[in-house]
PDB file of C-alpha atoms and ligand atoms in Angstrom:
ATOM      1  CA  UNK V   1     -40.911 -46.642  -8.208  1.00  0.00           C
ATOM      2  CA  UNK V   2     -38.550 -49.200  -9.674  1.00  0.00           C
ATOM      3  CA  UNK V   3     -38.613 -52.664  -8.127  1.00  0.00           C
ATOM      4  CA  UNK V   4     -36.895 -52.845  -4.746  1.00  0.00           C
ATOM      5  CA  UNK V   5     -33.396 -54.296  -4.636  1.00  0.00           C
ATOM      6  CA  UNK V   6     -33.265 -57.389  -2.387  1.00  0.00           C
ATOM      7  CA  UNK V   7     -30.238 -57.196  -0.138  1.00  0.00           C
ATOM      8  CA  UNK V   8     -28.597 -59.222   2.604  1.00  0.00           C
ATOM      9  CA  UNK V   9     -26.307 -57.253   4.933  1.00  0.00           C
ATOM     10  CA  UNK V  10     -23.406 -59.177   6.476  1.00  0.00           C
ATOM     11  CA  UNK V  11     -22.047 -57.060   9.280  1.00  0.00           C
ATOM     12  CA  UNK V  12     -19.966 -56.683  12.477  1.00  0.00           C
ATOM     13  CA  UNK V  13     -21.646 -53.701  14.224  1.00  0.00           C
ATOM     14  CA  UNK V  14     -19.580 -51.627  14.903  1.00  0.00           C
ATOM     15  CA  UNK V  15     -20.368 -47.938  14.718  1.00  0.00           C
ATOM     16  CA  UNK V  16     -19.999 -47.430  10.977  1.00  0.00           C
ATOM     17  CA  UNK V  17     -21.927 -50.665  10.452  1.00  0.00           C
ATOM     18  CA  UNK V  18     -24.682 -49.181  12.620  1.00  0.00           C
ATOM     19  CA  UNK V  19     -25.004 -46.192  10.310  1.00  0.00           C
ATOM     20  CA  UNK V  20     -25.045 -48.484   7.284  1.00  0.00           C
ATOM     21  CA  UNK V  21     -27.851 -50.514   8.853  1.00  0.00           C
ATOM     22  CA  UNK V  22     -29.818 -47.340   9.712  1.00  0.00           C
ATOM     23  CA  UNK V  23     -29.253 -46.053   6.161  1.00  0.00           C
ATOM     24  CA  UNK V  24     -30.510 -49.302   4.622  1.00  0.00           C
ATOM     25  CA  UNK V  25     -33.569 -49.218   6.909  1.00  0.00           C
ATOM     26  CA  UNK V  26     -34.247 -45.636   5.804  1.00  0.00           C
ATOM     27  CA  UNK V  27     -34.108 -46.464   2.097  1.00  0.00           C
ATOM     28  CA  UNK V  28     -37.348 -47.643   0.465  1.00  0.00           C
ATOM     29  CA  UNK V  29     -35.387 -48.699  -2.619  1.00  0.00           C
ATOM     30  CA  UNK V  30     -33.994 -51.597  -0.606  1.00  0.00           C
ATOM     31  CA  UNK V  31     -35.678 -54.759   0.658  1.00  0.00           C
ATOM     32  CA  UNK V  32     -33.514 -56.020   3.520  1.00  0.00           C
ATOM     33  CA  UNK V  33     -34.138 -59.753   3.334  1.00  0.00           C
ATOM     34  CA  UNK V  34     -31.805 -60.623   6.198  1.00  0.00           C
ATOM     35  CA  UNK V  35     -28.928 -59.446   8.354  1.00  0.00           C
ATOM     36  CA  UNK V  36     -26.132 -61.900   9.107  1.00  0.00           C
ATOM     37  CA  UNK V  37     -23.644 -61.077  11.817  1.00  0.00           C
ATOM     38  CA  UNK V  38     -19.966 -61.894  12.089  1.00  0.00           C
ATOM     39  CA  UNK V  39     -17.224 -61.360  14.635  1.00  0.00           C
ATOM     40  CA  UNK V  40     -14.982 -58.475  13.726  1.00  0.00           C
ATOM     41  CA  UNK V  41     -15.017 -55.066  15.389  1.00  0.00           C
ATOM     42  CA  UNK V  42     -16.195 -56.828  18.548  1.00  0.00           C
ATOM     43  CA  UNK V  43     -17.132 -60.426  19.324  1.00  0.00           C
ATOM     44  CA  UNK V  44     -20.101 -62.282  17.845  1.00  0.00           C
ATOM     45  CA  UNK V  45     -22.322 -61.956  20.919  1.00  0.00           C
ATOM     46  CA  UNK V  46     -22.062 -58.175  20.806  1.00  0.00           C
ATOM     47  CA  UNK V  47     -22.319 -57.808  17.015  1.00  0.00           C
ATOM     48  CA  UNK V  48     -25.458 -59.965  17.045  1.00  0.00           C
ATOM     49  CA  UNK V  49     -27.045 -58.166  19.985  1.00  0.00           C
ATOM     50  CA  UNK V  50     -26.163 -54.823  18.390  1.00  0.00           C
ATOM     51  CA  UNK V  51     -27.782 -55.794  15.075  1.00  0.00           C
ATOM     52  CA  UNK V  52     -31.006 -56.789  16.860  1.00  0.00           C
ATOM     53  CA  UNK V  53     -31.078 -53.549  18.851  1.00  0.00           C
ATOM     54  CA  UNK V  54     -30.300 -51.371  15.826  1.00  0.00           C
ATOM     55  CA  UNK V  55     -33.159 -52.707  13.717  1.00  0.00           C
ATOM     56  CA  UNK V  56     -35.418 -52.513  16.769  1.00  0.00           C
ATOM     57  CA  UNK V  57     -34.657 -48.816  17.196  1.00  0.00           C
ATOM     58  CA  UNK V  58     -35.248 -48.324  13.466  1.00  0.00           C
ATOM     59  CA  UNK V  59     -38.663 -49.939  13.781  1.00  0.00           C
ATOM     60  CA  UNK V  60     -37.623 -52.884  11.595  1.00  0.00           C
ATOM     61  CA  UNK V  61     -37.510 -55.736  14.085  1.00  0.00           C
ATOM     62  CA  UNK V  62     -39.173 -57.942  11.470  1.00  0.00           C
ATOM     63  CA  UNK V  63     -35.875 -58.255   9.579  1.00  0.00           C
ATOM     64  CA  UNK V  64     -34.364 -61.691  10.342  1.00  0.00           C
ATOM     65  CA  UNK V  65     -31.004 -61.503  12.136  1.00  0.00           C
ATOM     66  CA  UNK V  66     -28.798 -64.579  11.881  1.00  0.00           C
ATOM     67  CA  UNK V  67     -25.772 -65.163  14.099  1.00  0.00           C
ATOM     68  CA  UNK V  68     -22.671 -66.008  12.075  1.00  0.00           C
ATOM     69  CA  UNK V  69     -19.029 -66.911  12.465  1.00  0.00           C
ATOM     70  CA  UNK V  70     -17.331 -66.202  15.771  1.00  0.00           C
ATOM     71  CA  UNK V  71     -13.867 -66.351  14.209  1.00  0.00           C
ATOM     72  CA  UNK V  72     -12.188 -66.239  10.794  1.00  0.00           C
ATOM     73  CA  UNK V  73     -11.661 -69.352   8.643  1.00  0.00           C
ATOM     74  CA  UNK V  74      -8.034 -69.491   9.651  1.00  0.00           C
ATOM     75  CA  UNK V  75      -6.130 -68.224  12.651  1.00  0.00           C
ATOM     76  CA  UNK V  76      -7.499 -65.562  14.954  1.00  0.00           C
ATOM     77  CA  UNK V  77      -8.000 -61.802  14.948  1.00  0.00           C
ATOM     78  CA  UNK V  78      -7.941 -58.778  17.238  1.00  0.00           C
ATOM     79  CA  UNK V  79     -11.136 -56.902  17.988  1.00  0.00           C
ATOM     80  CA  UNK V  80     -11.004 -53.096  17.880  1.00  0.00           C
ATOM     81  CA  UNK V  81     -12.915 -51.859  20.897  1.00  0.00           C
ATOM     82  CA  UNK V  82     -10.661 -48.783  21.008  1.00  0.00           C
ATOM     83  CA  UNK V  83     -12.461 -47.580  17.858  1.00  0.00           C
ATOM     84  CA  UNK V  84     -15.943 -48.982  18.458  1.00  0.00           C
ATOM     85  CA  UNK V  85     -16.147 -49.137  22.263  1.00  0.00           C
ATOM     86  CA  UNK V  86     -16.461 -52.166  24.515  1.00  0.00           C
ATOM     87  CA  UNK V  87     -20.063 -52.752  23.424  1.00  0.00           C
ATOM     88  CA  UNK V  88     -19.320 -52.041  19.756  1.00  0.00           C
ATOM     89  CA  UNK V  89     -21.539 -48.938  19.678  1.00  0.00           C
ATOM     90  CA  UNK V  90     -19.326 -46.393  21.399  1.00  0.00           C
ATOM     91  CA  UNK V  91     -20.807 -47.177  24.792  1.00  0.00           C
ATOM     92  CA  UNK V  92     -24.249 -46.042  23.627  1.00  0.00           C
ATOM     93  CA  UNK V  93     -27.009 -48.078  25.263  1.00  0.00           C
ATOM     94  CA  UNK V  94     -29.876 -48.763  22.894  1.00  0.00           C
ATOM     95  CA  UNK V  95     -33.331 -49.953  23.929  1.00  0.00           C
ATOM     96  CA  UNK V  96     -33.479 -53.719  24.341  1.00  0.00           C
ATOM     97  CA  UNK V  97     -34.022 -55.729  21.190  1.00  0.00           C
ATOM     98  CA  UNK V  98     -37.634 -56.537  20.442  1.00  0.00           C
ATOM     99  CA  UNK V  99     -36.783 -59.392  18.061  1.00  0.00           C
ATOM    100  CA  UNK V 100     -34.837 -62.603  18.591  1.00  0.00           C
ATOM    101  CA  UNK V 101     -32.170 -64.286  16.511  1.00  0.00           C
ATOM    102  CA  UNK V 102     -33.379 -66.368  13.569  1.00  0.00           C
ATOM    103  CA  UNK V 103     -30.898 -69.196  13.400  1.00  0.00           C
ATOM    104  CA  UNK V 104     -27.346 -69.665  12.101  1.00  0.00           C
ATOM    105  CA  UNK V 105     -26.132 -67.368   9.347  1.00  0.00           C
ATOM    106  CA  UNK V 106     -24.612 -69.976   7.032  1.00  0.00           C
ATOM    107  CA  UNK V 107     -27.784 -72.077   7.036  1.00  0.00           C
ATOM    108  CA  UNK V 108     -29.814 -68.922   6.401  1.00  0.00           C
ATOM    109  CA  UNK V 109     -27.616 -67.815   3.490  1.00  0.00           C
ATOM    110  CA  UNK V 110     -27.826 -71.247   1.884  1.00  0.00           C
ATOM    111  CA  UNK V 111     -31.615 -71.376   2.330  1.00  0.00           C
ATOM    112  CA  UNK V 112     -32.209 -67.819   1.125  1.00  0.00           C
ATOM    113  CA  UNK V 113     -29.818 -67.903  -1.834  1.00  0.00           C
ATOM    114  CA  UNK V 114     -30.698 -71.498  -2.661  1.00  0.00           C
ATOM    115  CA  UNK V 115     -34.357 -70.597  -3.112  1.00  0.00           C
ATOM    116  CA  UNK V 116     -33.832 -67.218  -4.808  1.00  0.00           C
ATOM    117  CA  UNK V 117     -33.904 -66.621  -8.529  1.00  0.00           C
ATOM    118  CA  UNK V 118     -30.751 -66.090 -10.596  1.00  0.00           C
ATOM    119  CA  UNK V 119     -28.976 -62.763  -9.947  1.00  0.00           C
ATOM    120  CA  UNK V 120     -31.799 -61.688  -7.600  1.00  0.00           C
ATOM    121  CA  UNK V 121     -29.906 -60.927  -4.377  1.00  0.00           C
ATOM    122  CA  UNK V 122     -27.326 -58.244  -3.594  1.00  0.00           C
ATOM    123  CA  UNK V 123     -24.896 -59.176  -0.851  1.00  0.00           C
ATOM    124  CA  UNK V 124     -23.612 -56.202   1.182  1.00  0.00           C
ATOM    125  CA  UNK V 125     -20.437 -57.283   2.988  1.00  0.00           C
ATOM    126  CA  UNK V 126     -19.293 -54.778   5.606  1.00  0.00           C
ATOM    127  CA  UNK V 127     -17.300 -57.033   7.919  1.00  0.00           C
ATOM    128  CA  UNK V 128     -14.993 -60.033   7.561  1.00  0.00           C
ATOM    129  CA  UNK V 129     -16.464 -62.217   4.790  1.00  0.00           C
ATOM    130  CA  UNK V 130     -16.409 -65.496   6.696  1.00  0.00           C
ATOM    131  CA  UNK V 131     -20.151 -66.264   6.552  1.00  0.00           C
ATOM    132  CA  UNK V 132     -20.542 -66.043   2.781  1.00  0.00           C
ATOM    133  CA  UNK V 133     -17.297 -67.943   2.259  1.00  0.00           C
ATOM    134  CA  UNK V 134     -18.554 -70.791   4.469  1.00  0.00           C
ATOM    135  CA  UNK V 135     -21.891 -70.868   2.645  1.00  0.00           C
ATOM    136  CA  UNK V 136     -20.163 -70.929  -0.769  1.00  0.00           C
ATOM    137  CA  UNK V 137     -17.837 -73.716   0.382  1.00  0.00           C
ATOM    138  CA  UNK V 138     -20.822 -75.794   1.532  1.00  0.00           C
ATOM    139  CA  UNK V 139     -23.028 -75.100  -1.497  1.00  0.00           C
ATOM    140  CA  UNK V 140     -21.183 -73.346  -4.369  1.00  0.00           C
ATOM    141  CA  UNK V 141     -24.303 -73.295  -6.546  1.00  0.00           C
ATOM    142  CA  UNK V 142     -25.898 -70.608  -4.376  1.00  0.00           C
ATOM    143  CA  UNK V 143     -23.601 -68.114  -6.152  1.00  0.00           C
ATOM    144  CA  UNK V 144     -25.998 -68.015  -9.118  1.00  0.00           C
ATOM    145  CA  UNK V 145     -28.570 -66.173  -6.972  1.00  0.00           C
ATOM    146  CA  UNK V 146     -26.113 -63.357  -6.231  1.00  0.00           C
ATOM    147  CA  UNK V 147     -26.548 -60.544  -8.735  1.00  0.00           C
ATOM    148  CA  UNK V 148     -23.946 -58.304  -7.107  1.00  0.00           C
ATOM    149  CA  UNK V 149     -21.650 -58.193  -4.099  1.00  0.00           C
ATOM    150  CA  UNK V 150     -20.895 -54.781  -2.605  1.00  0.00           C
ATOM    151  CA  UNK V 151     -17.895 -54.850  -0.296  1.00  0.00           C
ATOM    152  CA  UNK V 152     -16.433 -52.412   2.161  1.00  0.00           C
ATOM    153  CA  UNK V 153     -12.827 -53.511   2.147  1.00  0.00           C
ATOM    154  CA  UNK V 154      -9.328 -53.179   0.903  1.00  0.00           C
ATOM    155  CA  UNK V 155      -7.274 -50.182  -0.106  1.00  0.00           C
ATOM    156  CA  UNK V 156      -6.362 -48.797  -3.506  1.00  0.00           C
ATOM    157  CA  UNK V 157      -2.842 -48.229  -2.189  1.00  0.00           C
ATOM    158  CA  UNK V 158      -1.323 -51.696  -1.653  1.00  0.00           C
ATOM    159  CA  UNK V 159       0.593 -50.188   1.273  1.00  0.00           C
ATOM    160  CA  UNK V 160      -2.359 -48.147   2.541  1.00  0.00           C
ATOM    161  CA  UNK V 161      -3.874 -50.525   5.071  1.00  0.00           C
ATOM    162  CA  UNK V 162      -5.478 -49.465   8.343  1.00  0.00           C
ATOM    163  CA  UNK V 163      -4.723 -52.651  10.270  1.00  0.00           C
ATOM    164  CA  UNK V 164      -1.295 -53.536   8.954  1.00  0.00           C
ATOM    165  CA  UNK V 165       0.688 -51.483   6.505  1.00  0.00           C
ATOM    166  CA  UNK V 166      -0.678 -53.712   3.759  1.00  0.00           C
ATOM    167  CA  UNK V 167      -4.216 -54.666   4.836  1.00  0.00           C
ATOM    168  CA  UNK V 168      -7.590 -53.120   5.622  1.00  0.00           C
ATOM    169  CA  UNK V 169      -9.358 -54.596   8.677  1.00  0.00           C
ATOM    170  CA  UNK V 170     -12.191 -56.625   7.065  1.00  0.00           C
ATOM    171  CA  UNK V 171      -9.840 -58.344   4.638  1.00  0.00           C
ATOM    172  CA  UNK V 172      -7.041 -58.676   7.179  1.00  0.00           C
ATOM    173  CA  UNK V 173      -9.294 -60.525   9.625  1.00  0.00           C
ATOM    174  CA  UNK V 174     -10.194 -63.164   7.037  1.00  0.00           C
ATOM    175  CA  UNK V 175      -8.206 -62.932   3.785  1.00  0.00           C
ATOM    176  CA  UNK V 176      -8.990 -66.545   2.900  1.00  0.00           C
ATOM    177  CA  UNK V 177     -12.736 -65.847   3.072  1.00  0.00           C
ATOM    178  CA  UNK V 178     -12.334 -62.759   0.902  1.00  0.00           C
ATOM    179  CA  UNK V 179     -10.451 -64.805  -1.683  1.00  0.00           C
ATOM    180  CA  UNK V 180     -13.190 -67.487  -1.717  1.00  0.00           C
ATOM    181  CA  UNK V 181     -15.864 -64.822  -2.220  1.00  0.00           C
ATOM    182  CA  UNK V 182     -13.823 -63.141  -4.962  1.00  0.00           C
ATOM    183  CA  UNK V 183     -13.383 -66.447  -6.775  1.00  0.00           C
ATOM    184  CA  UNK V 184     -17.141 -67.116  -6.744  1.00  0.00           C
ATOM    185  CA  UNK V 185     -17.103 -65.045  -9.932  1.00  0.00           C
ATOM    186  CA  UNK V 186     -19.987 -62.683  -9.196  1.00  0.00           C
ATOM    187  CA  UNK V 187     -20.139 -58.970 -10.123  1.00  0.00           C
ATOM    188  CA  UNK V 188     -18.582 -56.922  -7.349  1.00  0.00           C
ATOM    189  CA  UNK V 189     -18.274 -53.309  -6.303  1.00  0.00           C
ATOM    190  CA  UNK V 190     -15.542 -52.542  -3.770  1.00  0.00           C
ATOM    191  CA  UNK V 191     -15.577 -49.457  -1.529  1.00  0.00           C
ATOM    192  CA  UNK V 192     -11.972 -49.176  -0.301  1.00  0.00           C
ATOM    193  CA  UNK V 193     -10.561 -47.123   2.546  1.00  0.00           C
ATOM    194  CA  UNK V 194      -9.674 -44.177   0.341  1.00  0.00           C
ATOM    195  CA  UNK V 195     -13.194 -43.418  -0.889  1.00  0.00           C
ATOM    196  CA  UNK V 196     -14.508 -43.456   2.688  1.00  0.00           C
ATOM    197  CA  UNK V 197     -11.749 -41.113   3.796  1.00  0.00           C
ATOM    198  CA  UNK V 198     -12.681 -38.773   0.937  1.00  0.00           C
ATOM    199  CA  UNK V 199     -16.269 -38.633   2.283  1.00  0.00           C
ATOM    200  CA  UNK V 200     -15.246 -38.269   5.930  1.00  0.00           C
ATOM    201  CA  UNK V 201     -17.659 -36.428   8.204  1.00  0.00           C
ATOM    202  CA  UNK V 202     -16.655 -33.576  10.511  1.00  0.00           C
ATOM    203  CA  UNK V 203     -18.070 -32.064  13.740  1.00  0.00           C
ATOM    204  CA  UNK V 204     -20.277 -29.677  11.721  1.00  0.00           C
ATOM    205  CA  UNK V 205     -21.930 -32.591   9.923  1.00  0.00           C
ATOM    206  CA  UNK V 206     -22.318 -34.309  13.288  1.00  0.00           C
ATOM    207  CA  UNK V 207     -24.044 -31.219  14.701  1.00  0.00           C
ATOM    208  CA  UNK V 208     -26.491 -31.290  11.777  1.00  0.00           C
ATOM    209  CA  UNK V 209     -27.237 -34.947  12.534  1.00  0.00           C
ATOM    210  CA  UNK V 210     -27.755 -34.241  16.209  1.00  0.00           C
ATOM    211  CA  UNK V 211     -30.122 -31.392  15.391  1.00  0.00           C
ATOM    212  CA  UNK V 212     -32.483 -33.887  13.745  1.00  0.00           C
ATOM    213  CA  UNK V 213     -33.606 -34.939  17.229  1.00  0.00           C
ATOM    214  CA  UNK V 214     -35.078 -38.307  16.291  1.00  0.00           C
ATOM    215  CA  UNK V 215     -34.138 -41.575  18.039  1.00  0.00           C
ATOM    216  CA  UNK V 216     -31.946 -43.160  15.348  1.00  0.00           C
ATOM    217  CA  UNK V 217     -30.234 -39.888  14.419  1.00  0.00           C
ATOM    218  CA  UNK V 218     -29.616 -39.147  18.109  1.00  0.00           C
ATOM    219  CA  UNK V 219     -28.194 -42.626  18.709  1.00  0.00           C
ATOM    220  CA  UNK V 220     -26.005 -42.321  15.612  1.00  0.00           C
ATOM    221  CA  UNK V 221     -24.716 -38.937  16.765  1.00  0.00           C
ATOM    222  CA  UNK V 222     -23.884 -40.329  20.193  1.00  0.00           C
ATOM    223  CA  UNK V 223     -22.029 -43.290  18.629  1.00  0.00           C
ATOM    224  CA  UNK V 224     -20.122 -40.928  16.344  1.00  0.00           C
ATOM    225  CA  UNK V 225     -19.089 -38.784  19.317  1.00  0.00           C
ATOM    226  CA  UNK V 226     -17.042 -41.813  20.403  1.00  0.00           C
ATOM    227  CA  UNK V 227     -15.961 -42.901  16.902  1.00  0.00           C
ATOM    228  CA  UNK V 228     -14.717 -39.468  15.764  1.00  0.00           C
ATOM    229  CA  UNK V 229     -12.105 -39.467  18.561  1.00  0.00           C
ATOM    230  CA  UNK V 230     -10.181 -42.150  16.633  1.00  0.00           C
ATOM    231  CA  UNK V 231      -9.592 -39.802  13.723  1.00  0.00           C
ATOM    232  CA  UNK V 232      -7.385 -36.757  13.533  1.00  0.00           C
ATOM    233  CA  UNK V 233      -9.193 -34.959  10.694  1.00  0.00           C
ATOM    234  CA  UNK V 234     -12.776 -36.066  10.021  1.00  0.00           C
ATOM    235  CA  UNK V 235     -14.193 -39.531  10.630  1.00  0.00           C
ATOM    236  CA  UNK V 236     -14.260 -41.999   7.732  1.00  0.00           C
ATOM    237  CA  UNK V 237     -17.649 -43.732   7.677  1.00  0.00           C
ATOM    238  CA  UNK V 238     -16.553 -46.825   5.807  1.00  0.00           C
ATOM    239  CA  UNK V 239     -19.585 -49.106   5.749  1.00  0.00           C
ATOM    240  CA  UNK V 240     -22.349 -46.659   4.719  1.00  0.00           C
ATOM    241  CA  UNK V 241     -20.475 -46.134   1.427  1.00  0.00           C
ATOM    242  CA  UNK V 242     -21.662 -49.577   0.277  1.00  0.00           C
ATOM    243  CA  UNK V 243     -25.325 -48.671   0.734  1.00  0.00           C
ATOM    244  CA  UNK V 244     -24.773 -45.213  -0.762  1.00  0.00           C
ATOM    245  CA  UNK V 245     -23.183 -46.815  -3.835  1.00  0.00           C
ATOM    246  CA  UNK V 246     -26.372 -48.860  -4.274  1.00  0.00           C
ATOM    247  CA  UNK V 247     -28.637 -45.856  -3.746  1.00  0.00           C
ATOM    248  CA  UNK V 248     -26.703 -43.357  -5.874  1.00  0.00           C
ATOM    249  CA  UNK V 249     -24.058 -45.004  -8.075  1.00  0.00           C
ATOM    250  CA  UNK V 250     -23.824 -41.784 -10.058  1.00  0.00           C
ATOM    251  CA  UNK V 251     -22.038 -40.228  -7.071  1.00  0.00           C
ATOM    252  CA  UNK V 252     -19.169 -42.674  -7.420  1.00  0.00           C
ATOM    253  CA  UNK V 253     -16.367 -43.046  -9.958  1.00  0.00           C
ATOM    254  CA  UNK V 254     -16.564 -46.792 -10.474  1.00  0.00           C
ATOM    255  CA  UNK V 255     -13.582 -48.193 -12.324  1.00  0.00           C
ATOM    256  CA  UNK V 256     -13.229 -51.693 -13.861  1.00  0.00           C
ATOM    257  CA  UNK V 257     -10.302 -53.482 -12.266  1.00  0.00           C
ATOM    258  CA  UNK V 258      -8.679 -56.833 -11.854  1.00  0.00           C
ATOM    259  CA  UNK V 259      -8.289 -57.775  -8.203  1.00  0.00           C
ATOM    260  CA  UNK V 260      -5.980 -60.131  -6.397  1.00  0.00           C
ATOM    261  CA  UNK V 261      -6.283 -60.754  -2.660  1.00  0.00           C
ATOM    262  CA  UNK V 262      -3.252 -61.888  -0.712  1.00  0.00           C
ATOM    263  CA  UNK V 263      -4.529 -64.862   1.308  1.00  0.00           C
ATOM    264  CA  UNK V 264      -1.045 -65.876   2.363  1.00  0.00           C
ATOM    265  CA  UNK V 265       0.086 -66.072   5.963  1.00  0.00           C
ATOM    266  CA  UNK V 266       2.877 -63.583   5.436  1.00  0.00           C
ATOM    267  CA  UNK V 267       3.226 -59.917   6.356  1.00  0.00           C
ATOM    268  CA  UNK V 268       1.245 -58.926   3.240  1.00  0.00           C
ATOM    269  CA  UNK V 269      -1.756 -61.071   4.252  1.00  0.00           C
ATOM    270  CA  UNK V 270      -4.990 -59.275   3.400  1.00  0.00           C
ATOM    271  CA  UNK V 271      -3.426 -56.985   0.821  1.00  0.00           C
ATOM    272  CA  UNK V 272      -5.805 -56.050  -2.025  1.00  0.00           C
ATOM    273  CA  UNK V 273      -4.042 -55.564  -5.333  1.00  0.00           C
ATOM    274  CA  UNK V 274      -6.364 -53.632  -7.669  1.00  0.00           C
ATOM    275  CA  UNK V 275      -5.237 -53.281 -11.309  1.00  0.00           C
ATOM    276  CA  UNK V 276      -7.173 -50.499 -13.056  1.00  0.00           C
ATOM    277  CA  UNK V 277      -8.252 -51.122 -16.634  1.00  0.00           C
ATOM    278  CA  UNK V 278      -7.628 -54.847 -16.345  1.00  0.00           C
ATOM    279  CA  UNK V 279     -10.163 -57.590 -15.777  1.00  0.00           C
ATOM    280  CA  UNK V 280     -13.423 -58.325 -17.606  1.00  0.00           C
ATOM    281  CA  UNK V 281     -15.557 -55.618 -16.008  1.00  0.00           C
ATOM    282  CA  UNK V 282     -16.991 -58.001 -13.388  1.00  0.00           C
ATOM    283  CA  UNK V 283     -15.165 -56.161 -10.621  1.00  0.00           C
ATOM    284  CA  UNK V 284     -15.373 -52.422 -10.104  1.00  0.00           C
ATOM    285  CA  UNK V 285     -13.817 -50.277  -7.438  1.00  0.00           C
ATOM    286  CA  UNK V 286     -14.990 -46.868  -6.226  1.00  0.00           C
ATOM    287  CA  UNK V 287     -11.941 -44.770  -7.005  1.00  0.00           C
ATOM    288  CA  UNK V 288     -13.536 -41.554  -5.732  1.00  0.00           C
ATOM    289  CA  UNK V 289     -16.919 -40.008  -4.976  1.00  0.00           C
ATOM    290  CA  UNK V 290     -18.776 -36.693  -4.965  1.00  0.00           C
ATOM    291  CA  UNK V 291     -18.116 -36.311  -1.253  1.00  0.00           C
ATOM    292  CA  UNK V 292     -20.439 -33.409  -0.435  1.00  0.00           C
ATOM    293  CA  UNK V 293     -23.396 -35.058  -2.149  1.00  0.00           C
ATOM    294  CA  UNK V 294     -22.575 -38.382  -0.476  1.00  0.00           C
ATOM    295  CA  UNK V 295     -22.539 -36.741   2.966  1.00  0.00           C
ATOM    296  CA  UNK V 296     -25.780 -34.893   2.229  1.00  0.00           C
ATOM    297  CA  UNK V 297     -27.557 -38.044   1.049  1.00  0.00           C
ATOM    298  CA  UNK V 298     -26.440 -39.900   4.179  1.00  0.00           C
ATOM    299  CA  UNK V 299     -27.646 -37.085   6.436  1.00  0.00           C
ATOM    300  CA  UNK V 300     -30.968 -36.730   4.642  1.00  0.00           C
ATOM    301  CA  UNK V 301     -31.698 -40.454   4.880  1.00  0.00           C
ATOM    302  CA  UNK V 302     -30.694 -40.755   8.533  1.00  0.00           C
ATOM    303  CA  UNK V 303     -32.865 -37.729   9.294  1.00  0.00           C
ATOM    304  CA  UNK V 304     -35.851 -39.476   7.756  1.00  0.00           C
ATOM    305  CA  UNK V 305     -35.606 -42.613   9.919  1.00  0.00           C
TER     306      UNK V 305
HETATM  307  O1  RIB B   1     -11.616 -51.046   7.796  1.00  0.00           O
HETATM  308  C1  RIB B   1     -12.937 -50.598   8.040  1.00  0.00           C
HETATM  309  C2  RIB B   1     -13.857 -51.755   8.258  1.00  0.00           C
HETATM  310  O2  RIB B   1     -13.453 -52.477   9.392  1.00  0.00           O
HETATM  311  C3  RIB B   1     -15.308 -51.315   8.551  1.00  0.00           C
HETATM  312  O3  RIB B   1     -16.194 -52.298   8.083  1.00  0.00           O
HETATM  313  C4  RIB B   1     -15.350 -51.252  10.045  1.00  0.00           C
HETATM  314  O4  RIB B   1     -16.670 -51.488  10.567  1.00  0.00           O
HETATM  315  C5  RIB B   1     -14.456 -52.402  10.405  1.00  0.00           C
HETATM  316  O5  RIB B   1     -15.239 -53.581  10.374  1.00  0.00           O
HETATM  317 CA1   CA B   2     -17.848 -53.232   9.580  1.00  0.00          CA
END
């Protein structure tokens, strides 16, 4: 087997985050060096508790979990319990966490990246990007350790947001952080709203997951029972697309783009302006995917956990 890819997952679990975390835990290609939590879908206490419980259920309570930012760099935000439930996991009660928190996220990112070799760490950002932005502000030189940043965020359509007309949730919550991370100059892959919608799951897929009858698959199915109610036709599993793009990049149409993030405080705040064919190749966006094979890979991996 090729060398494992060292990843850090920065997350606001969150139901689709939960599946991304399960998927990463089920993938031997990945070495999860740390999980850092951020406020987003629900508040920081719940996202942190959820992360600890999720890795506990997956049998990976040895993964360090670091509590991160409880608010964006600027202004405030609105949590989305209507989509993720009051507890952030669709009301599903998981077994109590077996591990404890391992200290503040920004300190952990600086220590981990500061001691890692050049280009050796992949950052998986599936919530507001506040933690990495704070770490980069405090110690910009840690960027050299980041080989790639995979982001769930943004929309190909500049008026195709899911939070405002112009902005996707993760970027809308903290557009300034997203701009700081973008300007760190590291290779990036973006998984925007549209590619997740293309790979949406339906009740039949959910029935296949439930039939697996293993703890993580059962918990995921129960969470998705709540989550799927927020969608009219099929549920977009946004965050797992980042992990799937790492596991099977051949299933994605990755296009080189230039990217500009609107970090203003106007109605277009959080807008992601992708320009295909521009840029130096550092930034790529998943324009589409082989949806059936993406859904099958996700199901197969969750079934193995
Ligand atoms: O817009 C989708 C993103 O916002 C996902 O990361 C979801 O978990 C929420 O955080
Ligand atoms: Ca998320």
